Coordinates of C-alpha atoms in Angstrom, one line a residue:
M1 CA -11.5 -21.7 -74.0
S2 CA -10.7 -19.2 -76.8
N3 CA -14.3 -18.2 -77.5
Q4 CA -15.0 -17.2 -74.0
R5 CA -15.6 -13.5 -73.5
P6 CA -13.8 -11.4 -70.9
V7 CA -15.8 -10.9 -67.7
L8 CA -15.4 -7.3 -66.7
V9 CA -17.0 -5.0 -64.1
I10 CA -18.3 -2.0 -66.0
P11 CA -18.3 1.2 -63.9
Q12 CA -21.1 3.6 -64.6
S13 CA -20.4 7.1 -65.7
Q14 CA -21.9 10.0 -63.7
L15 CA -24.4 10.6 -66.5
L16 CA -25.6 6.9 -66.4
Q17 CA -25.9 7.1 -62.6
I18 CA -28.1 10.1 -63.0
I19 CA -30.2 8.3 -65.6
N20 CA -30.5 5.3 -63.3
W21 CA -31.7 7.6 -60.4
G22 CA -34.1 9.1 -62.9
A23 CA -35.5 5.7 -63.6
L24 CA -35.8 5.0 -59.9
A25 CA -37.7 8.3 -59.5
G26 CA -40.0 7.0 -62.2
I27 CA -40.7 3.9 -60.1
V28 CA -41.5 6.1 -57.1
A29 CA -43.8 8.2 -59.4
L30 CA -45.6 5.1 -60.6
F31 CA -46.3 3.9 -57.1
G32 CA -47.3 7.5 -56.0
I33 CA -49.8 7.8 -58.8
A34 CA -51.2 4.4 -58.1
L35 CA -51.6 5.1 -54.4
H36 CA -53.2 8.5 -55.0
G37 CA -55.5 6.9 -57.7
W38 CA -56.4 4.0 -55.4
L39 CA -57.6 6.5 -52.8
T40 CA -59.4 8.9 -55.2
L41 CA -60.6 7.1 -58.3
P42 CA -64.0 5.6 -59.0
D43 CA -64.2 1.8 -59.1
T44 CA -64.2 1.7 -62.9
I45 CA -61.4 3.4 -64.9
P46 CA -60.0 3.2 -68.4
V47 CA -57.5 0.3 -68.6
H48 CA -56.9 -0.1 -72.3
F49 CA -56.3 2.3 -75.1
G50 CA -56.5 1.7 -78.9
I51 CA -54.1 2.6 -81.6
D52 CA -55.8 6.0 -81.8
G53 CA -55.1 6.6 -78.1
R54 CA -58.8 6.5 -77.1
A55 CA -59.9 4.4 -74.2
N56 CA -61.5 1.3 -75.5
G57 CA -61.5 -0.9 -72.3
W58 CA -62.7 -0.2 -68.9
G59 CA -62.1 -2.2 -65.7
S60 CA -61.5 -2.2 -62.0
K61 CA -59.3 0.4 -60.5
K62 CA -57.2 -2.5 -59.1
V63 CA -55.5 -2.4 -62.6
I64 CA -53.9 0.9 -61.4
W65 CA -51.3 -1.3 -59.6
L66 CA -50.3 -3.3 -62.7
L67 CA -47.9 -0.8 -64.3
P68 CA -46.1 0.0 -61.0
I69 CA -45.6 -3.7 -60.3
V70 CA -44.5 -4.5 -63.9
G71 CA -42.3 -1.4 -63.9
L72 CA -40.6 -2.4 -60.7
F73 CA -40.0 -5.9 -62.0
M74 CA -38.6 -4.6 -65.3
Y75 CA -36.4 -2.1 -63.4
G76 CA -35.0 -4.8 -61.2
L77 CA -34.5 -7.3 -64.0
L78 CA -32.8 -4.8 -66.3
T79 CA -30.6 -3.7 -63.4
L80 CA -29.7 -7.3 -62.7
I81 CA -28.9 -8.3 -66.2
N82 CA -26.8 -5.2 -66.7
R83 CA -24.3 -6.7 -64.4
Y84 CA -23.5 -9.4 -66.9
P85 CA -22.7 -7.7 -70.2
H86 CA -20.4 -10.6 -71.2
T87 CA -23.6 -12.7 -71.7
F88 CA -25.4 -10.3 -74.1
N89 CA -25.8 -10.8 -77.8
Y90 CA -23.7 -8.3 -79.8
V91 CA -23.6 -7.2 -83.4
V92 CA -19.8 -7.4 -83.5
R93 CA -17.4 -10.1 -82.3
I94 CA -16.2 -9.5 -78.8
T95 CA -12.5 -9.6 -78.3
E96 CA -10.1 -8.7 -75.5
E97 CA -9.4 -5.4 -77.3
N98 CA -13.0 -4.3 -77.8
A99 CA -14.8 -5.9 -74.8
L100 CA -14.7 -2.9 -72.4
R101 CA -16.1 -0.5 -75.0
Q102 CA -18.7 -2.9 -76.3
Y103 CA -19.8 -3.7 -72.8
Q104 CA -20.0 0.0 -71.9
I105 CA -22.2 0.6 -75.0
A106 CA -24.5 -2.3 -74.2
C107 CA -24.9 -1.3 -70.6
S108 CA -25.6 2.3 -71.6
M109 CA -28.3 1.2 -73.9
I110 CA -30.0 -0.8 -71.2
V111 CA -29.9 2.1 -68.7
W112 CA -31.4 4.4 -71.3
L113 CA -34.1 1.9 -72.2
K114 CA -34.9 1.3 -68.5
F115 CA -35.3 5.1 -68.0
E116 CA -37.5 5.5 -71.1
L117 CA -39.7 2.5 -70.3
V118 CA -40.3 3.4 -66.7
W119 CA -41.3 6.9 -67.6
L120 CA -43.5 5.7 -70.5
F121 CA -45.3 3.5 -67.8
A122 CA -45.5 6.6 -65.5
Y123 CA -47.1 8.6 -68.3
I124 CA -49.6 5.9 -69.0
E125 CA -50.4 5.5 -65.3
W126 CA -50.9 9.3 -65.0
Q127 CA -53.2 9.2 -68.0
M128 CA -55.2 6.3 -66.6
Y129 CA -55.6 8.4 -63.4
N130 CA -56.3 11.7 -65.2
L131 CA -58.6 10.2 -67.8
A132 CA -60.7 8.2 -65.4
T133 CA -63.0 11.1 -64.9
T134 CA -62.9 12.5 -68.4
E135 CA -65.9 12.0 -70.7
N136 CA -63.8 11.1 -73.8
P137 CA -60.5 9.8 -72.5
T138 CA -57.6 9.6 -75.0
L139 CA -53.8 9.3 -74.8
G140 CA -53.6 11.2 -78.1
I141 CA -53.0 9.7 -81.5
W142 CA -49.3 10.5 -81.2
F143 CA -48.6 8.4 -78.1
G144 CA -48.2 5.0 -79.8
P145 CA -46.0 6.1 -82.7
V146 CA -43.8 8.4 -80.6
S147 CA -43.3 5.6 -78.0
V148 CA -42.3 3.1 -80.6
I149 CA -40.0 5.5 -82.4
L150 CA -38.4 6.5 -79.1
I151 CA -37.6 2.9 -78.2
F152 CA -36.4 1.9 -81.7
A153 CA -34.3 5.0 -82.0
T154 CA -32.6 4.3 -78.8
V155 CA -31.7 0.8 -79.8
A156 CA -30.6 1.9 -83.3
Y157 CA -28.4 4.6 -81.8
W158 CA -26.6 2.3 -79.4
L159 CA -26.3 -0.5 -82.1
S160 CA -24.7 2.1 -84.4
Q161 CA -22.3 3.0 -81.6
S162 CA -21.4 -0.7 -81.2
L163 CA -20.7 -1.0 -85.0
M164 CA -18.6 2.1 -85.0
A165 CA -16.5 0.9 -82.0
R166 CA -15.7 -2.5 -83.5

Protein backbone atom coordinates (compact mmCIF):
# COMPACT_ATOMS: atom_id res chain seq x y z
CA MET A 1 0.00 0.00 0.00
CA SER A 2 1.56 3.33 -1.05
CA ASN A 3 -0.01 5.37 1.78
CA GLN A 4 1.48 3.18 4.48
CA ARG A 5 4.13 4.91 6.56
CA PRO A 6 7.53 3.37 7.17
CA VAL A 7 7.84 1.54 10.49
CA LEU A 8 11.15 2.54 12.06
CA VAL A 9 12.77 2.00 15.43
CA ILE A 10 13.82 5.43 16.67
CA PRO A 11 16.89 5.36 18.92
CA GLN A 12 16.89 7.94 21.70
CA SER A 13 19.66 10.47 21.93
CA GLN A 14 21.62 10.67 25.15
CA LEU A 15 19.79 13.89 26.05
CA LEU A 16 16.38 12.23 25.63
CA GLN A 17 17.53 9.29 27.74
CA ILE A 18 18.46 11.76 30.50
CA ILE A 19 15.08 13.50 30.16
CA ASN A 20 13.36 10.10 30.41
CA TRP A 21 15.35 9.29 33.56
CA GLY A 22 14.33 12.70 34.89
CA ALA A 23 10.67 11.84 34.30
CA LEU A 24 11.15 8.54 36.09
CA ALA A 25 12.76 10.43 38.99
CA GLY A 26 9.60 12.55 39.06
CA ILE A 27 7.51 9.39 39.46
CA VAL A 28 9.71 8.31 42.37
CA ALA A 29 9.32 11.80 43.88
CA LEU A 30 5.53 11.61 43.48
CA PHE A 31 5.32 8.33 45.36
CA GLY A 32 7.85 9.49 47.96
CA ILE A 33 5.84 12.63 48.71
CA ALA A 34 2.62 10.62 48.85
CA LEU A 35 4.10 8.08 51.25
CA HIS A 36 5.54 10.77 53.49
CA GLY A 37 2.26 12.68 53.37
CA TRP A 38 0.26 9.56 54.16
CA LEU A 39 2.31 9.06 57.29
CA THR A 40 2.34 12.67 58.48
CA LEU A 41 -0.64 14.64 57.15
CA PRO A 42 -3.91 15.28 58.94
CA ASP A 43 -6.99 13.40 57.68
CA THR A 44 -8.25 16.46 55.72
CA ILE A 45 -6.04 18.21 53.17
CA PRO A 46 -6.45 20.69 50.28
CA VAL A 47 -7.36 18.69 47.17
CA HIS A 48 -8.48 21.32 44.69
CA PHE A 49 -7.16 24.74 43.77
CA GLY A 50 -9.00 27.51 41.92
CA ILE A 51 -7.74 29.59 39.01
CA ASP A 52 -6.17 31.99 41.50
CA GLY A 53 -4.15 29.13 43.01
CA ARG A 54 -6.01 29.16 46.33
CA ALA A 55 -7.28 25.95 47.87
CA ASN A 56 -11.03 25.79 47.32
CA GLY A 57 -11.65 22.12 48.02
CA TRP A 58 -10.73 19.93 50.93
CA GLY A 59 -10.91 16.18 51.21
CA SER A 60 -9.48 12.97 52.54
CA LYS A 61 -5.74 12.53 52.58
CA LYS A 62 -6.36 9.41 50.45
CA VAL A 63 -6.38 11.85 47.52
CA ILE A 64 -2.62 12.21 48.00
CA TRP A 65 -2.30 8.92 46.06
CA LEU A 66 -4.22 10.15 43.01
CA LEU A 67 -1.44 12.13 41.32
CA PRO A 68 1.23 9.42 41.74
CA ILE A 69 -1.11 6.80 40.26
CA VAL A 70 -2.22 9.03 37.38
CA GLY A 71 1.39 10.14 36.83
CA LEU A 72 2.61 6.54 36.69
CA PHE A 73 -0.18 5.59 34.28
CA MET A 74 0.58 8.62 32.09
CA TYR A 75 4.32 7.88 32.15
CA GLY A 76 3.69 4.28 31.12
CA LEU A 77 1.19 5.17 28.42
CA LEU A 78 3.40 7.86 26.87
CA THR A 79 6.40 5.51 27.01
CA LEU A 80 4.37 2.81 25.25
CA ILE A 81 2.90 4.99 22.50
CA ASN A 82 6.31 6.54 21.84
CA ARG A 83 7.33 3.15 20.42
CA TYR A 84 4.88 3.57 17.52
CA PRO A 85 5.60 6.96 15.93
CA HIS A 86 4.31 5.73 12.55
CA THR A 87 0.79 5.78 14.05
CA PHE A 88 0.89 9.44 15.17
CA ASN A 89 -0.85 12.36 13.49
CA TYR A 90 1.57 14.73 11.79
CA VAL A 91 1.28 18.25 10.42
CA VAL A 92 3.27 17.21 7.34
CA ARG A 93 2.92 14.28 4.97
CA ILE A 94 5.21 11.42 6.00
CA THR A 95 7.37 10.02 3.22
CA GLU A 96 10.28 7.57 3.07
CA GLU A 97 12.61 10.59 2.92
CA ASN A 98 11.31 12.51 5.94
CA ALA A 99 10.00 9.68 8.14
CA LEU A 100 13.08 9.28 10.35
CA ARG A 101 13.37 12.99 11.13
CA GLN A 102 9.62 13.46 11.66
CA TYR A 103 9.48 10.44 13.98
CA GLN A 104 12.47 11.75 15.94
CA ILE A 105 10.76 15.12 16.37
CA ALA A 106 7.47 13.54 17.49
CA CYS A 107 9.20 11.18 19.93
CA SER A 108 11.22 14.06 21.35
CA MET A 109 8.05 16.06 21.93
CA ILE A 110 6.46 13.20 23.83
CA VAL A 111 9.53 12.68 26.02
CA TRP A 112 9.64 16.39 26.90
CA LEU A 113 5.90 16.51 27.60
CA LYS A 114 6.18 13.41 29.79
CA PHE A 115 8.95 15.06 31.80
CA GLU A 116 7.05 18.33 32.17
CA LEU A 117 3.75 16.72 33.15
CA VAL A 118 5.29 14.37 35.72
CA TRP A 119 7.15 17.24 37.38
CA LEU A 120 4.06 19.47 37.32
CA PHE A 121 2.25 16.64 39.12
CA ALA A 122 5.15 16.36 41.58
CA TYR A 123 4.95 20.10 42.26
CA ILE A 124 1.20 19.92 42.87
CA GLU A 125 1.69 16.87 45.11
CA TRP A 126 4.36 18.69 47.09
CA GLN A 127 2.12 21.72 47.44
CA MET A 128 -0.82 19.58 48.60
CA TYR A 129 1.49 18.18 51.28
CA ASN A 130 3.08 21.53 52.11
CA LEU A 131 -0.16 23.50 52.20
CA ALA A 132 -2.14 20.97 54.25
CA THR A 133 -1.02 22.66 57.44
CA THR A 134 -1.00 26.24 56.15
CA GLU A 135 -3.76 28.62 57.17
CA ASN A 136 -4.27 30.12 53.72
CA PRO A 137 -3.01 27.54 51.18
CA THR A 138 -2.28 28.71 47.64
CA LEU A 139 -0.30 27.44 44.65
CA GLY A 140 0.18 31.05 43.59
CA ILE A 141 -1.68 32.88 40.88
CA TRP A 142 1.12 32.20 38.44
CA PHE A 143 0.90 28.38 38.59
CA GLY A 144 -2.02 27.87 36.18
CA PRO A 145 -0.90 30.26 33.43
CA VAL A 146 2.75 29.17 33.61
CA SER A 147 1.77 25.49 33.43
CA VAL A 148 -0.46 26.05 30.40
CA ILE A 149 2.15 28.21 28.66
CA LEU A 150 4.85 25.60 29.32
CA ILE A 151 2.83 22.76 27.79
CA PHE A 152 1.62 24.78 24.78
CA ALA A 153 5.09 26.23 24.18
CA THR A 154 6.58 22.74 24.13
CA VAL A 155 4.00 21.53 21.61
CA ALA A 156 4.41 24.69 19.49
CA TYR A 157 8.21 24.31 19.47
CA TRP A 158 8.12 20.70 18.30
CA LEU A 159 5.38 21.35 15.73
CA SER A 160 7.49 24.19 14.31
CA GLN A 161 10.45 21.78 14.15
CA SER A 162 8.25 19.33 12.24
CA LEU A 163 7.18 22.00 9.74
CA MET A 164 10.76 23.14 9.19
CA ALA A 165 11.92 19.55 8.60
CA ARG A 166 9.34 18.73 5.93
